[in-house]
Amino acid sequence: MPLLARTVNTPLAIEVRRGAVAELGALLADRRISGGGDVAVVIGPGQGEKIAELVRPGLGRADLFTVSGGTLDSALDLGNKLRQRSYDAVVGIGGGKTIDTAKYAASRYAIPMVTVATSLANDGIASPVASLDHDGGRGSYGVHIPIAVVVDLDFVENGPDRQTQAGIGDALSNINAVADWELAHQVRGEPIDGLSVALARTSAVALLNHPGSIADDGFLTTLAEALIMGGLAMSICGSSRPASGSCHEISHAIDLLLPCTASHGEQVGLGALFCTFLRGDTAGFTYLRAALIRHGLAIVPADLGISDDDFVNVVAHAPATRPDRYTILEHLAMEKDEIRARLADYVDAVGDRH
């Protein structure tokens, strides 16, 4: 992942509520976003047509663009279209792929970006990173953070449960990422940003301790806030450190060695639990295990259809996915036989799902 531009800028507005898409016109009336309504509204497939029907009456002078695929080529094509007119802002409405496509195109031509999220699958809602497919792989590109972030709970509620579950895994993994950052600070003297740590960890802990479920608006609001705060934490420190540690190294290795296994959030949730066990954090392991089980997420490799042998290979390869990063995996520097033994101990410690 490229070095991100350090900034202390924060969005003009952060709203998590129902009906946000239908009231988009009110948001765009904020003259800090657009003085005369010259905005480009970007929607994706799936719920795109319904969204278009809701927002078109309030668009005024805005133009509507439809994108698909979540690829670098799609983002570049959108950027070329944005060049044809002077826009005050780009409004990306939809899930992660649509938001990332809009973020990249807007950043490429220095146009302010507004996120209107209709799913909570990952922390891309407000992060300074766009993940886009290119040449058979997925690249991460540094972008500007949105100037406003709105989450519409009506669309989140109507979307696939598995997307929201993935978002839970992604947000909770920040606890492990911060622990890895603190380890690197203690062992190697790596600089650490206290504000970034506070944003990433406290919002994730709030989610960890929330008694609700994805059927509860209060829980969904806490999840949205955790994902948004994770993105802002990255922007503040100019690095993905507060939201990406050994858990993400494991997920990257799964993507490379076992493509299309599961969603990013499911993989990092499992990675975070395994690495918390490796760290010897008994209390943290207990709380995280309970949260993953409560929300129907994976706690052992078999839950994702991964054999023990394959998971050993994944963990062995994981540090190579981020050679510049120091985490519990680099700290322990385990060979495959030791990984296999620790995995057996981990599976025993996890037990069943009760």
Short mmCIF file of C-alpha atoms in Angstrom, two decimals:
data_model
loop_
_atom_site.label_atom_id
_atom_site.label_comp_id
_atom_site.label_asym_id
_atom_site.label_seq_id
_atom_site.Cartn_x
_atom_site.Cartn_y
_atom_site.Cartn_z
CA MET A 1 0.00 0.00 0.00
CA PRO A 2 1.41 3.44 -0.86
CA LEU A 3 2.31 5.98 1.78
CA LEU A 4 -0.75 8.05 2.50
CA ALA A 5 -0.77 11.82 2.75
CA ARG A 6 -0.80 12.88 6.39
CA THR A 7 -3.70 15.19 7.15
CA VAL A 8 -5.66 16.35 10.17
CA ASN A 9 -8.66 17.29 8.04
CA THR A 10 -11.96 15.74 9.07
CA PRO A 11 -15.25 15.50 7.15
CA LEU A 12 -17.64 18.45 7.23
CA ALA A 13 -20.43 16.07 8.17
CA ILE A 14 -20.72 12.51 9.48
CA GLU A 15 -24.27 11.21 9.59
CA VAL A 16 -25.57 7.70 10.23
CA ARG A 17 -29.33 7.56 9.81
CA ARG A 18 -32.24 6.26 7.80
CA GLY A 19 -33.43 8.06 4.69
CA ALA A 20 -30.08 9.66 3.91
CA VAL A 21 -30.18 8.79 0.21
CA ALA A 22 -33.71 10.15 -0.23
CA GLU A 23 -32.62 13.41 1.42
CA LEU A 24 -29.43 13.79 -0.60
CA GLY A 25 -30.62 17.13 -1.95
CA ALA A 26 -30.50 18.60 1.55
CA LEU A 27 -26.89 17.48 1.95
CA LEU A 28 -25.88 18.96 -1.39
CA ALA A 29 -27.53 22.24 -0.42
CA ASP A 30 -24.69 22.75 2.06
CA ARG A 31 -22.70 25.48 0.30
CA ARG A 32 -19.49 24.12 1.82
CA ILE A 33 -19.96 21.14 -0.51
CA SER A 34 -21.38 22.86 -3.59
CA GLY A 35 -22.14 26.48 -4.21
CA GLY A 36 -24.45 25.93 -7.18
CA GLY A 37 -25.30 22.23 -7.33
CA ASP A 38 -22.58 21.32 -9.83
CA VAL A 39 -21.90 17.80 -8.59
CA ALA A 40 -21.32 14.39 -10.13
CA VAL A 41 -23.36 11.63 -8.50
CA VAL A 42 -21.89 8.15 -8.91
CA ILE A 43 -23.96 5.01 -8.32
CA GLY A 44 -23.25 1.32 -8.78
CA PRO A 45 -25.15 -1.80 -9.88
CA GLY A 46 -27.53 -3.75 -7.69
CA GLN A 47 -29.48 -1.08 -5.83
CA GLY A 48 -28.32 1.56 -8.32
CA GLU A 49 -31.62 1.95 -10.15
CA LYS A 50 -33.57 2.37 -6.93
CA ILE A 51 -31.04 4.90 -5.69
CA ALA A 52 -31.23 6.80 -8.99
CA GLU A 53 -35.03 7.07 -8.67
CA LEU A 54 -34.68 8.46 -5.15
CA VAL A 55 -31.98 11.02 -5.83
CA ARG A 56 -32.81 12.25 -9.34
CA PRO A 57 -35.60 14.70 -8.28
CA GLY A 58 -33.19 16.55 -6.00
CA LEU A 59 -30.15 16.59 -8.24
CA GLY A 60 -30.76 19.94 -9.89
CA ARG A 61 -27.68 20.68 -12.01
CA ALA A 62 -25.98 17.44 -10.99
CA ASP A 63 -25.01 14.68 -13.42
CA LEU A 64 -25.59 11.00 -12.72
CA PHE A 65 -22.97 8.35 -13.58
CA THR A 66 -23.22 4.57 -13.22
CA VAL A 67 -20.09 2.50 -12.59
CA SER A 68 -19.47 -1.22 -12.10
CA GLY A 69 -16.72 -3.69 -11.42
CA GLY A 70 -14.58 -1.85 -8.89
CA THR A 71 -11.62 -1.86 -11.29
CA LEU A 72 -8.85 0.63 -11.92
CA ASP A 73 -9.99 0.88 -15.54
CA SER A 74 -13.52 1.78 -14.39
CA ALA A 75 -12.13 4.47 -12.09
CA LEU A 76 -9.95 5.91 -14.84
CA ASP A 77 -12.92 5.94 -17.23
CA LEU A 78 -15.00 7.79 -14.64
CA GLY A 79 -12.17 10.26 -14.15
CA ASN A 80 -12.10 11.01 -17.86
CA LYS A 81 -15.84 11.74 -17.78
CA LEU A 82 -15.43 14.04 -14.79
CA ARG A 83 -12.93 16.10 -16.76
CA GLN A 84 -15.61 17.10 -19.25
CA ARG A 85 -17.17 19.55 -16.78
CA SER A 86 -16.15 21.54 -13.72
CA TYR A 87 -17.66 19.89 -10.64
CA ASP A 88 -17.74 21.18 -7.07
CA ALA A 89 -17.84 17.63 -5.69
CA VAL A 90 -18.25 13.95 -6.53
CA VAL A 91 -20.91 12.06 -4.55
CA GLY A 92 -20.37 8.30 -4.42
CA ILE A 93 -23.50 6.36 -3.42
CA GLY A 94 -23.36 2.62 -2.84
CA GLY A 95 -21.13 -0.13 -1.50
CA GLY A 96 -17.38 -0.46 -1.27
CA LYS A 97 -16.59 -0.91 -4.97
CA THR A 98 -18.66 2.10 -5.99
CA ILE A 99 -17.21 4.27 -3.22
CA ASP A 100 -13.62 3.28 -4.03
CA THR A 101 -14.15 3.90 -7.76
CA ALA A 102 -15.53 7.36 -7.03
CA LYS A 103 -12.80 8.15 -4.46
CA TYR A 104 -10.02 7.31 -6.90
CA ALA A 105 -11.55 9.25 -9.82
CA ALA A 106 -12.24 12.29 -7.63
CA SER A 107 -8.76 12.29 -6.12
CA ARG A 108 -7.11 11.92 -9.51
CA TYR A 109 -8.59 15.25 -10.57
CA ALA A 110 -8.56 16.92 -7.12
CA ILE A 111 -12.35 17.05 -6.79
CA PRO A 112 -13.82 16.88 -3.25
CA MET A 113 -15.59 13.60 -2.52
CA VAL A 114 -18.77 12.86 -0.55
CA THR A 115 -19.51 9.29 0.54
CA VAL A 116 -23.09 8.07 0.90
CA ALA A 117 -22.67 4.44 2.00
CA THR A 118 -25.40 1.85 1.57
CA SER A 119 -23.41 -1.06 3.07
CA LEU A 120 -21.00 -1.56 5.96
CA ALA A 121 -18.72 -4.25 4.55
CA ASN A 122 -15.37 -2.52 5.24
CA ASP A 123 -13.64 0.64 6.44
CA GLY A 124 -13.37 2.15 2.94
CA ILE A 125 -16.29 4.45 3.81
CA ALA A 126 -13.94 7.18 5.02
CA SER A 127 -10.45 5.78 4.52
CA PRO A 128 -7.67 7.42 2.47
CA VAL A 129 -7.39 4.21 0.43
CA ALA A 130 -9.16 2.90 -2.68
CA SER A 131 -8.97 -0.86 -3.34
CA LEU A 132 -9.36 -1.55 -7.05
CA ASP A 133 -8.89 -4.65 -9.20
CA HIS A 134 -6.23 -4.47 -11.90
CA ASP A 135 -4.43 -7.08 -14.03
CA GLY A 136 -5.83 -10.03 -12.10
CA GLY A 137 -4.97 -8.61 -8.68
CA ARG A 138 -6.18 -5.99 -6.26
CA GLY A 139 -4.20 -2.83 -5.66
CA SER A 140 -4.51 -0.26 -2.87
CA TYR A 141 -4.20 3.38 -3.91
CA GLY A 142 -3.81 6.45 -1.71
CA VAL A 143 -6.69 8.91 -2.12
CA HIS A 144 -8.16 11.94 -0.35
CA ILE A 145 -10.64 11.26 2.44
CA PRO A 146 -14.27 12.31 1.83
CA ILE A 147 -15.35 15.80 2.88
CA ALA A 148 -18.64 14.33 4.14
CA VAL A 149 -19.74 10.81 5.09
CA VAL A 150 -23.35 9.65 5.29
CA VAL A 151 -24.55 6.09 5.98
CA ASP A 152 -28.12 5.18 5.06
CA LEU A 153 -29.33 2.48 7.47
CA ASP A 154 -32.36 1.70 5.28
CA PHE A 155 -30.08 0.31 2.58
CA VAL A 156 -27.71 -1.32 5.07
CA GLU A 157 -30.64 -3.16 6.66
CA ASN A 158 -31.91 -4.36 3.26
CA GLY A 159 -28.49 -5.53 2.07
CA PRO A 160 -26.98 -9.00 2.53
CA ASP A 161 -26.26 -9.89 6.16
CA ARG A 162 -22.89 -11.29 5.13
CA GLN A 163 -21.72 -7.85 4.00
CA THR A 164 -22.48 -6.38 7.40
CA GLN A 165 -20.87 -9.34 9.16
CA ALA A 166 -17.73 -8.70 7.11
CA GLY A 167 -17.74 -5.09 8.27
CA ILE A 168 -17.85 -6.29 11.87
CA GLY A 169 -14.77 -8.44 11.30
CA ASP A 170 -12.93 -5.55 9.64
CA ALA A 171 -13.74 -3.10 12.44
CA LEU A 172 -12.89 -5.51 15.26
CA SER A 173 -9.55 -6.36 13.66
CA ASN A 174 -8.39 -2.81 14.45
CA ILE A 175 -7.80 -3.93 18.04
CA ASN A 176 -5.23 -6.42 16.82
CA ALA A 177 -3.71 -3.93 14.35
CA VAL A 178 -3.15 -1.40 17.13
CA ALA A 179 -1.56 -4.09 19.34
CA ASP A 180 0.85 -4.90 16.49
CA TRP A 181 1.69 -1.20 16.11
CA GLU A 182 2.41 -0.91 19.82
CA LEU A 183 4.64 -4.01 19.60
CA ALA A 184 6.61 -2.43 16.75
CA HIS A 185 6.97 0.72 18.82
CA GLN A 186 8.27 -1.22 21.83
CA VAL A 187 10.63 -3.52 19.95
CA ARG A 188 11.86 -1.39 17.06
CA GLY A 189 11.09 2.14 18.19
CA GLU A 190 8.61 2.67 15.36
CA PRO A 191 6.84 6.03 15.79
CA ILE A 192 3.26 5.74 16.98
CA ASP A 193 0.42 8.25 16.76
CA GLY A 194 -1.65 8.39 19.94
CA LEU A 195 -4.68 10.04 18.36
CA SER A 196 -4.83 7.41 15.61
CA VAL A 197 -4.54 4.66 18.20
CA ALA A 198 -7.33 6.18 20.30
CA LEU A 199 -9.71 6.53 17.35
CA ALA A 200 -9.12 3.02 16.00
CA ARG A 201 -9.10 1.17 19.31
CA THR A 202 -11.88 2.91 21.24
CA SER A 203 -14.36 2.69 18.38
CA ALA A 204 -13.55 -1.01 17.87
CA VAL A 205 -13.88 -1.71 21.60
CA ALA A 206 -17.27 0.03 21.61
CA LEU A 207 -18.37 -2.37 18.88
CA LEU A 208 -16.82 -5.34 20.72
CA ASN A 209 -18.86 -4.58 23.84
CA HIS A 210 -22.13 -3.62 22.15
CA PRO A 211 -24.84 -6.15 23.10
CA GLY A 212 -26.92 -5.63 19.95
CA SER A 213 -27.01 -7.35 16.56
CA ILE A 214 -27.19 -6.32 12.93
CA ALA A 215 -30.98 -6.08 13.32
CA ASP A 216 -30.50 -3.21 15.77
CA ASP A 217 -30.08 0.41 14.62
CA GLY A 218 -27.96 1.18 17.65
CA PHE A 219 -25.53 -1.58 16.80
CA LEU A 220 -25.39 -0.62 13.12
CA THR A 221 -24.65 2.97 14.12
CA THR A 222 -21.79 1.81 16.35
CA LEU A 223 -20.46 -0.36 13.52
CA ALA A 224 -20.64 2.53 11.04
CA GLU A 225 -18.85 4.82 13.48
CA ALA A 226 -16.12 2.22 14.08
CA LEU A 227 -15.50 1.84 10.34
CA ILE A 228 -15.48 5.61 9.83
CA MET A 229 -13.13 6.20 12.78
CA GLY A 230 -10.77 3.53 11.45
CA GLY A 231 -10.58 5.40 8.15
CA LEU A 232 -9.96 8.71 9.89
CA ALA A 233 -7.26 7.12 12.07
CA MET A 234 -5.38 6.10 8.93
CA SER A 235 -5.72 9.57 7.47
CA ILE A 236 -4.42 11.27 10.62
CA CYS A 237 -1.23 9.21 10.85
CA GLY A 238 -0.66 8.91 7.10
CA SER A 239 -0.47 5.12 7.27
CA SER A 240 -2.74 2.08 7.36
CA ARG A 241 -1.05 1.05 10.65
CA PRO A 242 -4.06 1.61 12.98
CA ALA A 243 -6.28 -0.64 10.85
CA SER A 244 -3.90 -3.16 9.27
CA GLY A 245 -1.63 -5.57 11.11
CA SER A 246 -0.90 -9.30 11.24
CA CYS A 247 -4.62 -9.95 10.69
CA HIS A 248 -4.41 -8.22 7.32
CA GLU A 249 -1.16 -9.98 6.42
CA ILE A 250 -3.00 -13.28 6.91
CA SER A 251 -5.91 -12.07 4.77
CA HIS A 252 -3.55 -10.93 2.00
CA ALA A 253 -1.86 -14.34 2.08
CA ILE A 254 -5.25 -16.09 1.82
CA ASP A 255 -6.08 -13.94 -1.21
CA LEU A 256 -2.79 -14.90 -2.85
CA LEU A 257 -2.66 -18.61 -1.98
CA LEU A 258 -6.39 -19.42 -1.78
CA PRO A 259 -8.19 -16.87 -3.97
CA CYS A 260 -11.91 -16.23 -3.47
CA THR A 261 -12.02 -18.00 -0.12
CA ALA A 262 -14.09 -15.43 1.77
CA SER A 263 -14.63 -11.71 2.21
CA HIS A 264 -11.89 -9.45 3.51
CA GLY A 265 -13.73 -8.84 6.78
CA GLU A 266 -14.28 -12.54 7.48
CA GLN A 267 -10.60 -13.27 6.86
CA VAL A 268 -9.19 -10.44 8.99
CA GLY A 269 -11.57 -11.31 11.83
CA LEU A 270 -10.19 -14.84 11.93
CA GLY A 271 -6.65 -13.52 11.55
CA ALA A 272 -7.15 -11.11 14.44
CA LEU A 273 -8.38 -13.86 16.77
CA PHE A 274 -5.49 -16.19 15.88
CA CYS A 275 -2.90 -13.42 16.33
CA THR A 276 -4.45 -12.34 19.64
CA PHE A 277 -3.92 -15.93 20.79
CA LEU A 278 -0.31 -15.86 19.58
CA ARG A 279 0.23 -12.66 21.54
CA GLY A 280 -0.90 -14.37 24.75
CA ASP A 281 -3.65 -11.84 25.40
CA THR A 282 -6.06 -14.15 27.24
CA ALA A 283 -8.67 -11.52 28.08
CA GLY A 284 -8.61 -10.00 24.60
CA PHE A 285 -8.89 -13.48 23.07
CA THR A 286 -11.93 -14.30 25.21
CA TYR A 287 -13.79 -11.09 24.35
CA LEU A 288 -12.98 -11.22 20.63
CA ARG A 289 -13.91 -14.90 20.36
CA ALA A 290 -17.29 -14.20 21.96
CA ALA A 291 -17.97 -11.28 19.62
CA LEU A 292 -17.07 -13.23 16.47
CA ILE A 293 -19.30 -16.12 17.54
CA ARG A 294 -22.16 -13.78 18.47
CA HIS A 295 -22.12 -12.23 15.00
CA GLY A 296 -21.69 -15.50 13.07
CA LEU A 297 -18.08 -14.97 11.95
CA ALA A 298 -15.32 -17.52 11.49
CA ILE A 299 -13.24 -18.58 14.52
CA VAL A 300 -11.25 -21.46 12.99
CA PRO A 301 -9.86 -21.97 9.47
CA ALA A 302 -12.37 -24.73 8.77
CA ASP A 303 -15.19 -22.18 9.12
CA LEU A 304 -13.85 -20.61 5.90
CA GLY A 305 -13.22 -23.96 4.24
CA ILE A 306 -9.46 -23.76 4.85
CA SER A 307 -7.59 -26.90 5.90
CA ASP A 308 -5.05 -26.79 8.72
CA ASP A 309 -2.19 -27.45 6.27
CA ASP A 310 -3.31 -24.60 4.03
CA PHE A 311 -3.64 -22.26 6.99
CA VAL A 312 -0.11 -23.13 8.10
CA ASN A 313 1.11 -22.15 4.61
CA VAL A 314 -0.92 -18.94 4.79
CA VAL A 315 0.59 -17.90 8.13
CA ALA A 316 4.10 -18.79 6.94
CA HIS A 317 3.65 -16.62 3.83
CA ALA A 318 1.81 -13.75 5.55
CA PRO A 319 4.87 -11.63 6.54
CA ALA A 320 6.02 -11.57 2.92
CA THR A 321 2.83 -9.70 1.94
CA ARG A 322 3.99 -6.65 3.92
CA PRO A 323 7.80 -6.84 4.24
CA ASP A 324 7.92 -3.32 5.67
CA ARG A 325 5.59 -4.13 8.57
CA TYR A 326 6.49 -5.54 12.01
CA THR A 327 3.73 -7.52 13.73
CA ILE A 328 3.41 -10.47 16.08
CA LEU A 329 4.11 -12.74 13.10
CA GLU A 330 7.48 -11.12 12.36
CA HIS A 331 8.21 -10.98 16.08
CA LEU A 332 7.71 -14.72 16.57
CA ALA A 333 9.28 -15.65 13.21
CA MET A 334 7.76 -19.13 13.34
CA GLU A 335 8.71 -21.99 11.05
CA LYS A 336 5.96 -24.20 9.70
CA ASP A 337 6.31 -26.88 12.38
CA GLU A 338 5.89 -24.28 15.11
CA ILE A 339 2.94 -22.70 13.30
CA ARG A 340 1.30 -26.12 13.08
CA ALA A 341 1.78 -26.71 16.80
CA ARG A 342 0.46 -23.25 17.73
CA LEU A 343 -2.53 -23.76 15.43
CA ALA A 344 -3.39 -27.01 17.21
CA ASP A 345 -3.22 -25.20 20.56
CA TYR A 346 -5.36 -22.41 19.14
CA VAL A 347 -8.08 -24.76 17.91
CA ASP A 348 -8.18 -26.38 21.36
CA ALA A 349 -8.41 -22.96 23.02
CA VAL A 350 -11.21 -21.78 20.72
CA GLY A 351 -13.30 -24.89 21.37
CA ASP A 352 -16.80 -25.12 19.94
CA ARG A 353 -19.09 -22.20 19.16
CA HIS A 354 -20.93 -22.27 22.52
#
